[in-house]
CSV table of C-alpha atoms in Angstrom, one decimal:
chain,number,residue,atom,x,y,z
X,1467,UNK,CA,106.7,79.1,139.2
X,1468,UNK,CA,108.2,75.4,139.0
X,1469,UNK,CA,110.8,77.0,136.6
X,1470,UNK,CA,114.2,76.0,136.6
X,1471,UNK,CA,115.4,79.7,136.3
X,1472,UNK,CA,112.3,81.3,138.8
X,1473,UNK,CA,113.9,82.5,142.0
X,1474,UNK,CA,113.0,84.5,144.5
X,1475,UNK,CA,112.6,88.0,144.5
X,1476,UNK,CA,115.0,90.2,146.7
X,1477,UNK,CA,113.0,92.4,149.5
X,1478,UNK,CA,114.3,95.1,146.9
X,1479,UNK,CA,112.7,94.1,143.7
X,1480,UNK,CA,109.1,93.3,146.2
X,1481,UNK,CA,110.0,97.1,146.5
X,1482,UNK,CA,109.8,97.7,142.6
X,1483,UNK,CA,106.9,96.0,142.1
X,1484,UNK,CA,104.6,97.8,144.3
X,1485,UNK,CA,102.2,99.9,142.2
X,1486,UNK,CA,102.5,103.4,143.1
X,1487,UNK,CA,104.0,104.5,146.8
X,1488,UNK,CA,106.5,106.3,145.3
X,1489,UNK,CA,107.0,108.5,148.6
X,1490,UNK,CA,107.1,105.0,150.3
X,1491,UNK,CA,109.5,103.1,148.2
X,1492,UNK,CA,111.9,106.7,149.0
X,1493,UNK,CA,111.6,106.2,152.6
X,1494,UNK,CA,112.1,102.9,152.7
X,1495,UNK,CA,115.7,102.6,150.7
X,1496,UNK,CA,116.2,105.7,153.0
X,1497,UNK,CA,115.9,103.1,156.4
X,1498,UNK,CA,118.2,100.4,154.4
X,1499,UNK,CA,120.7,103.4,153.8
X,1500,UNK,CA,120.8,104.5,156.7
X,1501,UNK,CA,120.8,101.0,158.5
X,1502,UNK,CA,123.8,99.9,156.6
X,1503,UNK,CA,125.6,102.6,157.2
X,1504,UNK,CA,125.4,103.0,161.6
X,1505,UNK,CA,124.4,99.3,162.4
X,1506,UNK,CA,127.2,99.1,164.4
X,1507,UNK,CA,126.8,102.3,166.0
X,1508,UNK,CA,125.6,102.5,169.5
X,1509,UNK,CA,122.8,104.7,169.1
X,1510,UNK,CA,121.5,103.1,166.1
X,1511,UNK,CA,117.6,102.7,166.1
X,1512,UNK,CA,115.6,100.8,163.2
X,1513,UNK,CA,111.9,101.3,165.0
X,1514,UNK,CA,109.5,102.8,162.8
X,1515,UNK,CA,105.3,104.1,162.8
X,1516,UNK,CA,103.5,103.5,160.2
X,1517,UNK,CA,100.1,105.7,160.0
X,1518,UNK,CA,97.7,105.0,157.9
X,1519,UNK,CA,94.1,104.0,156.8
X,1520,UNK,CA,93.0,99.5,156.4
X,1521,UNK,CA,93.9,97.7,153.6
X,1522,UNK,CA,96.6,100.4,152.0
X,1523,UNK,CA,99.7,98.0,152.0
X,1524,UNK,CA,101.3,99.2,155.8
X,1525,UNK,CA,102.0,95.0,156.7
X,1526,UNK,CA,103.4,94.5,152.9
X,1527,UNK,CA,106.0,97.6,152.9
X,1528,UNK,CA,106.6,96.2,156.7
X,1529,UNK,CA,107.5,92.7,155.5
X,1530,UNK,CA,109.9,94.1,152.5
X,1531,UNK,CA,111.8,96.2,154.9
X,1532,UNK,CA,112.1,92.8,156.9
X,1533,UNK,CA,113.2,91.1,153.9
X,1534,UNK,CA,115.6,94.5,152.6
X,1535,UNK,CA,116.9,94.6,156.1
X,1536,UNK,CA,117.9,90.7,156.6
X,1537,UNK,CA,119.4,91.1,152.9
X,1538,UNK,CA,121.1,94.0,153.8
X,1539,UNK,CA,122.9,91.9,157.0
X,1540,UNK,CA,121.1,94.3,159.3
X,1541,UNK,CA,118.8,91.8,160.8
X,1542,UNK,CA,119.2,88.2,161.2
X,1543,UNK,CA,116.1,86.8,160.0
X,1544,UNK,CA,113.6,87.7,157.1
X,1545,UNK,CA,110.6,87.4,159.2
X,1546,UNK,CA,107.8,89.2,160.3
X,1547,UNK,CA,105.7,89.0,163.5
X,1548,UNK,CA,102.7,90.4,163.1
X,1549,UNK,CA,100.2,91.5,165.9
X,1550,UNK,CA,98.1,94.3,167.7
X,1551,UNK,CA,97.4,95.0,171.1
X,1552,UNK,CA,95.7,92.1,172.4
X,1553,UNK,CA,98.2,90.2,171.6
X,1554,UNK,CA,100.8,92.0,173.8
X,1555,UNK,CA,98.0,92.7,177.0
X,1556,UNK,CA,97.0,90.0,179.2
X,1557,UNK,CA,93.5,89.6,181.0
X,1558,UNK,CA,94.6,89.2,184.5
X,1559,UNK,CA,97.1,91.3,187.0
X,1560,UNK,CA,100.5,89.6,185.7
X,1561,UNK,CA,100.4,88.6,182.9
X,1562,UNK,CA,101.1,91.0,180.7
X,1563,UNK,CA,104.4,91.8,181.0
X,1564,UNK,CA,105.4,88.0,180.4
X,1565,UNK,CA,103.1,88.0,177.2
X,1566,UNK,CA,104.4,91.0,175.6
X,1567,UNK,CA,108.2,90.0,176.4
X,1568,UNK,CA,107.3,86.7,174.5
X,1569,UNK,CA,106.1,88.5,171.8
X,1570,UNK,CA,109.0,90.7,171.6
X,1571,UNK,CA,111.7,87.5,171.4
X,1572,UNK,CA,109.6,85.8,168.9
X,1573,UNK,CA,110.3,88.9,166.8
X,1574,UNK,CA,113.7,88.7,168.0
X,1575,UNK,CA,116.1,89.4,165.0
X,1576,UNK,CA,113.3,90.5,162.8
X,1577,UNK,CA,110.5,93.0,162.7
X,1578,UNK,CA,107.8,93.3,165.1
X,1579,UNK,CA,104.5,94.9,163.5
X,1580,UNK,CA,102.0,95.7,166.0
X,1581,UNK,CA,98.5,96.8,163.9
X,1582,UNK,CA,96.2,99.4,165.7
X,1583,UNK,CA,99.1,100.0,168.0
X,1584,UNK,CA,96.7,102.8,169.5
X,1585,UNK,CA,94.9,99.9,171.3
X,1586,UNK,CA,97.8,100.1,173.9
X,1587,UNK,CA,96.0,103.2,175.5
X,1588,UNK,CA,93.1,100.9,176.4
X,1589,UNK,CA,90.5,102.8,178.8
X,1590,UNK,CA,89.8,101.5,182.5
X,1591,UNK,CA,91.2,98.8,183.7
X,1592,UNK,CA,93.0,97.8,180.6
X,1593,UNK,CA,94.4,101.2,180.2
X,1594,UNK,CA,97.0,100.0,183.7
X,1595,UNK,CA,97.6,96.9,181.3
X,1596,UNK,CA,98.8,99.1,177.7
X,1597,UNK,CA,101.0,101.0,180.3
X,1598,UNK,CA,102.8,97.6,181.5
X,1599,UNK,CA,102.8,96.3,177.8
X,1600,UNK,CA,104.3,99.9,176.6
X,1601,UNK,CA,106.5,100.1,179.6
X,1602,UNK,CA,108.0,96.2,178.3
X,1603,UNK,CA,108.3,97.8,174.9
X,1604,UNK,CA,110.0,100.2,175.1
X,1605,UNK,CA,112.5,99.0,177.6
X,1606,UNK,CA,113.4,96.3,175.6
X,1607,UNK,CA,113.5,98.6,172.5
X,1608,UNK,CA,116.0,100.2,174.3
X,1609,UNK,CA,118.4,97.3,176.2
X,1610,UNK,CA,117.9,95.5,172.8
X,1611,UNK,CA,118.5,98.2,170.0
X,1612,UNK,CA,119.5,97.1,166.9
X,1613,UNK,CA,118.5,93.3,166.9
X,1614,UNK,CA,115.2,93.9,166.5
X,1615,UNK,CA,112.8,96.2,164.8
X,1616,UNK,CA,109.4,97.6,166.2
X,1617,UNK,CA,106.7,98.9,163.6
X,1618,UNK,CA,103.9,100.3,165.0
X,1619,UNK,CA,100.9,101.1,162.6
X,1620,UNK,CA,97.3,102.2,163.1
X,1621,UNK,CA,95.4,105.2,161.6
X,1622,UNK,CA,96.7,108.4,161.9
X,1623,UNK,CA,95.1,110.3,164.8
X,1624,UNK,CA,95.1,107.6,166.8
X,1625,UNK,CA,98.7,107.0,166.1
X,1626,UNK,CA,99.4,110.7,166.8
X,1627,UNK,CA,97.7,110.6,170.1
X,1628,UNK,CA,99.1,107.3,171.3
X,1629,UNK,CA,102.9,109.1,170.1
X,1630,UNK,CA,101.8,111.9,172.0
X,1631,UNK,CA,101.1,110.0,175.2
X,1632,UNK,CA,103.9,108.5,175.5
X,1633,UNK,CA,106.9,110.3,174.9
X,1634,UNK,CA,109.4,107.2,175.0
X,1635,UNK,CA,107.8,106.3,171.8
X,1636,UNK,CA,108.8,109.6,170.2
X,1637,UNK,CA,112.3,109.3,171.4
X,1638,UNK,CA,112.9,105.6,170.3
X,1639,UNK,CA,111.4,106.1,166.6
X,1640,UNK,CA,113.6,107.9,164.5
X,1641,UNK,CA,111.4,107.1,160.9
X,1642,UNK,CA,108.2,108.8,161.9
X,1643,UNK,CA,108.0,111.1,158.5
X,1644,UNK,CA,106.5,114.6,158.6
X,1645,UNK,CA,103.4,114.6,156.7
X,1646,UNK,CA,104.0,116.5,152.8
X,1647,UNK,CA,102.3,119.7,152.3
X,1648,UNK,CA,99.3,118.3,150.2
X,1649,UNK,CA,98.5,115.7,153.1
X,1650,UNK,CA,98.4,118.8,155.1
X,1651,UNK,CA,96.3,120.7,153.2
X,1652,UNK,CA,93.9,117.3,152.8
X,1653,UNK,CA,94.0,117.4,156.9
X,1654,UNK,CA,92.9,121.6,157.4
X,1655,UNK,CA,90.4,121.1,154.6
X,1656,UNK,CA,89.2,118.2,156.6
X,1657,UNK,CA,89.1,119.9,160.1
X,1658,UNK,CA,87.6,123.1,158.8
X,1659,UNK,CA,84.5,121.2,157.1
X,1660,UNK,CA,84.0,119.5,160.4
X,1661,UNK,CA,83.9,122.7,162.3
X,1662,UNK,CA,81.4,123.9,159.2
X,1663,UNK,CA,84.2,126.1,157.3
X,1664,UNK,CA,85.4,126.1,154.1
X,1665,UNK,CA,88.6,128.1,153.2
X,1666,UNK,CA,89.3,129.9,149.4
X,1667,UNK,CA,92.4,128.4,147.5
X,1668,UNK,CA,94.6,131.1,147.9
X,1669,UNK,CA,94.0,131.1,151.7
X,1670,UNK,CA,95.0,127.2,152.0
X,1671,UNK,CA,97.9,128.2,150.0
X,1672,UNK,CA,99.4,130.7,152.4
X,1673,UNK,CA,98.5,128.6,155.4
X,1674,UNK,CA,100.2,126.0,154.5
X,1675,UNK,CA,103.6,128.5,153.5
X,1676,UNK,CA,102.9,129.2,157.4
X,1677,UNK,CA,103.3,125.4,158.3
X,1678,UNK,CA,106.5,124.6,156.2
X,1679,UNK,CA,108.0,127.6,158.3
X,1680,UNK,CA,107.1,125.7,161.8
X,1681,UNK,CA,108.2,122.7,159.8
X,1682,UNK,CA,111.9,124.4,159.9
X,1683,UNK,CA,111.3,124.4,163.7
X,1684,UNK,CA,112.0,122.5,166.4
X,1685,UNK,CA,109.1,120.3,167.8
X,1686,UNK,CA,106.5,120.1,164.4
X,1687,UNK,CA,104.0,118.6,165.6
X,1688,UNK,CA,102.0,117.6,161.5
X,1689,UNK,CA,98.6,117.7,162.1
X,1690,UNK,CA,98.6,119.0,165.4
X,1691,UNK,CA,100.2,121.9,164.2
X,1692,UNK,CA,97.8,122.7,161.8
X,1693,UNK,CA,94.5,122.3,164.0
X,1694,UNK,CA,96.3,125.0,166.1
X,1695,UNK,CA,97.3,127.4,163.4
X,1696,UNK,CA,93.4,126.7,162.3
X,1697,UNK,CA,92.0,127.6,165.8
X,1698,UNK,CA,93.6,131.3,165.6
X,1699,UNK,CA,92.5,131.7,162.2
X,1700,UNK,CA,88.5,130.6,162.7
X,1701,UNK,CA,89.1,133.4,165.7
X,1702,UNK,CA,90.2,136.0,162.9
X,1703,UNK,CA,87.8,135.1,160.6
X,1704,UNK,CA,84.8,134.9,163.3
X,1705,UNK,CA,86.0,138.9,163.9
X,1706,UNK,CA,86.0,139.9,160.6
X,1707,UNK,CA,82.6,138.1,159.7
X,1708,UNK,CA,80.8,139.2,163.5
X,1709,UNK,CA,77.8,140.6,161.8
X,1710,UNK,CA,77.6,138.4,159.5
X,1711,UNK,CA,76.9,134.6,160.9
X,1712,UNK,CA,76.2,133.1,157.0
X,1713,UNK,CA,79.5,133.8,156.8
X,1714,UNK,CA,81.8,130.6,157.0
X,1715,UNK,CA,84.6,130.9,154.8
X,1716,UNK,CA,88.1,131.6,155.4
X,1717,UNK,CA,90.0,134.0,153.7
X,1718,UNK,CA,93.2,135.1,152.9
X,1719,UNK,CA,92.7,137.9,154.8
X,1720,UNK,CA,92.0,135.7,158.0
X,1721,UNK,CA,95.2,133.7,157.5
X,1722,UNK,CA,97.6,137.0,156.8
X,1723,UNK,CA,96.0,138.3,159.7
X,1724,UNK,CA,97.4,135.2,162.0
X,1725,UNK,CA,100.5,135.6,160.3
X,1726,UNK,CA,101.0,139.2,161.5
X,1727,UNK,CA,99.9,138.6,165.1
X,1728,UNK,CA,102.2,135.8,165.5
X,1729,UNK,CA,105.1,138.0,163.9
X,1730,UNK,CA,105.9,135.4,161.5
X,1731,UNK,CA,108.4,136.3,159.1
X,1732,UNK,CA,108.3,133.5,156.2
X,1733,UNK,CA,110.9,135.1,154.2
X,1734,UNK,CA,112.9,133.7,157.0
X,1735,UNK,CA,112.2,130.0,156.1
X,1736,UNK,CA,113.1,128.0,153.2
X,1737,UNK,CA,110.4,125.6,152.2
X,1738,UNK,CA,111.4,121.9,151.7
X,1739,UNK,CA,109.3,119.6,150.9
X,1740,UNK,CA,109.2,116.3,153.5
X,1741,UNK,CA,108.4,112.9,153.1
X,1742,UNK,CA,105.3,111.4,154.2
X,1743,UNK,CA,104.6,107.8,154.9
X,1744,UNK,CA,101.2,108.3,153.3
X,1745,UNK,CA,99.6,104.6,152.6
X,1746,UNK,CA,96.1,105.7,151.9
């Protein structure tokens, strides 16, 4: 600093120097490739979710990509507006429409980052003012596509259910990465200890050989789809273990047996290995 030859560092080399995120770092020169190359098509989309736990680097890697993006010519300005969901609801009948739209130009030709976007789904009373602030969003997410950028970021289930509420969302955020297969695994260990379960190695391996082949498929649904695979499986293993109630673990047995009753073939999918947008 205060040296003649000190400048500053390009939204790309910020990029570099973030320690570890190497699944990140991927995605992200994935969005400036991909921006580049259709920003002046008509469908082009730059919004983005980021899921994640506090304090694991979501607003950084959102204000690079604003940096990358502006350096790139994609957006106008290098700037971030950052917020959450009381910035964008009002307290009153009417004002919420006019406070999110302000929020939205301020970000105008940068990137809007709205933290614990989740909060939009509000309960009550508030819940009538998320679905006016939502309804703003994504309208003008729409009409104005391509001059701005929305990044929505809050933990994951909460992000998945707010996604899952409102469709729109789905449709209008093309960089929502699937989950890898070891956050997956991480997720069914996670579900089945809070149902009182534990599950052998060899039966997490094979279940998660069963959700790379819905992975191939359309609609994946990440963690939803592994709570439902799950379900079937605690059924199986409750049958095999019904005189036994000390019994809690799942088996491989328990998750070939799902297999067969759902006639899954999974010689008939080719396991790739996805992206996730893991910050935690």
């Amino acid at each position: 600093f205060g040296s003649e030859n000190t400048r500053a560092l390009t939204g790309e080399e910020e990029l570099d120097q973030l320690i570890g995120l190497t699944n990140v770092k991927r995605m992200v020169r994935k969005i400036r490739a991909y921006a580049k190359r259709n920003k002046g098509s008509s469908d082009f989309n730059l919004h983005m979710c980021f899921r994640g736990n506090p304090g694991t680097g979501k607003t950084e890697v959102a204000r690079i990509i604003s940096r990358i993006l502006y350096d790139a010519g994609v957006l106008g300005e290098a700037k971030l507006v950052e917020t959450d969901s009381r910035g964008l609801l009002g307290k009153r009948v009417g004002e919420t429409a006019p406070k999110t739209e302000e929020k939205i130009n301020e970000a105008m030709n940068g990137v809007l980052f709205i933290d614990e976007a989740y909060g939009l789904l509000g309960s009550g009373s508030a819940a009538n003012y998320g679905a006016e602030a939502i309804s703003v969003l994504l309208k003008e997410m729409e009409d104005r596509r391509g001059r701005f950028c929305v990044i929505l970021a809050g933990y994951r289930k909460e992000m998945e259910d707010l996604l899952s509420a409102n469709p729109g969302f789905a449709s209008r955020i093309p960089f929502m990465p699937d989950y890898t297969r070891e956050e997956l695994g991480e997720i069914a260990v996670a579900f089945l200890k809070k149902k009182r379960y534990e599950i052998d190695n060899d039966a997490l391996a094979r279940l998660l050989d069963v959700t790379e082949y819905f992975r191939q498929r359309p609609n994946f649904s990440n963690a939803r789809t592994v709570r439902n695979i799950l379900d079937q499986v605690i059924l199986n293993q409750n049958l095999r273990a019904e005189d036994n109630a000390d019994d809690s673990r799942i088996i491989l047995d328990d998750v070939n047996d799902y297999i067969s009753d759902e006639h899954i073939d999974l010689s008939a999918s080719t396991p790739k290995r996805q992206i996730g947008f893991s910050l935690n």
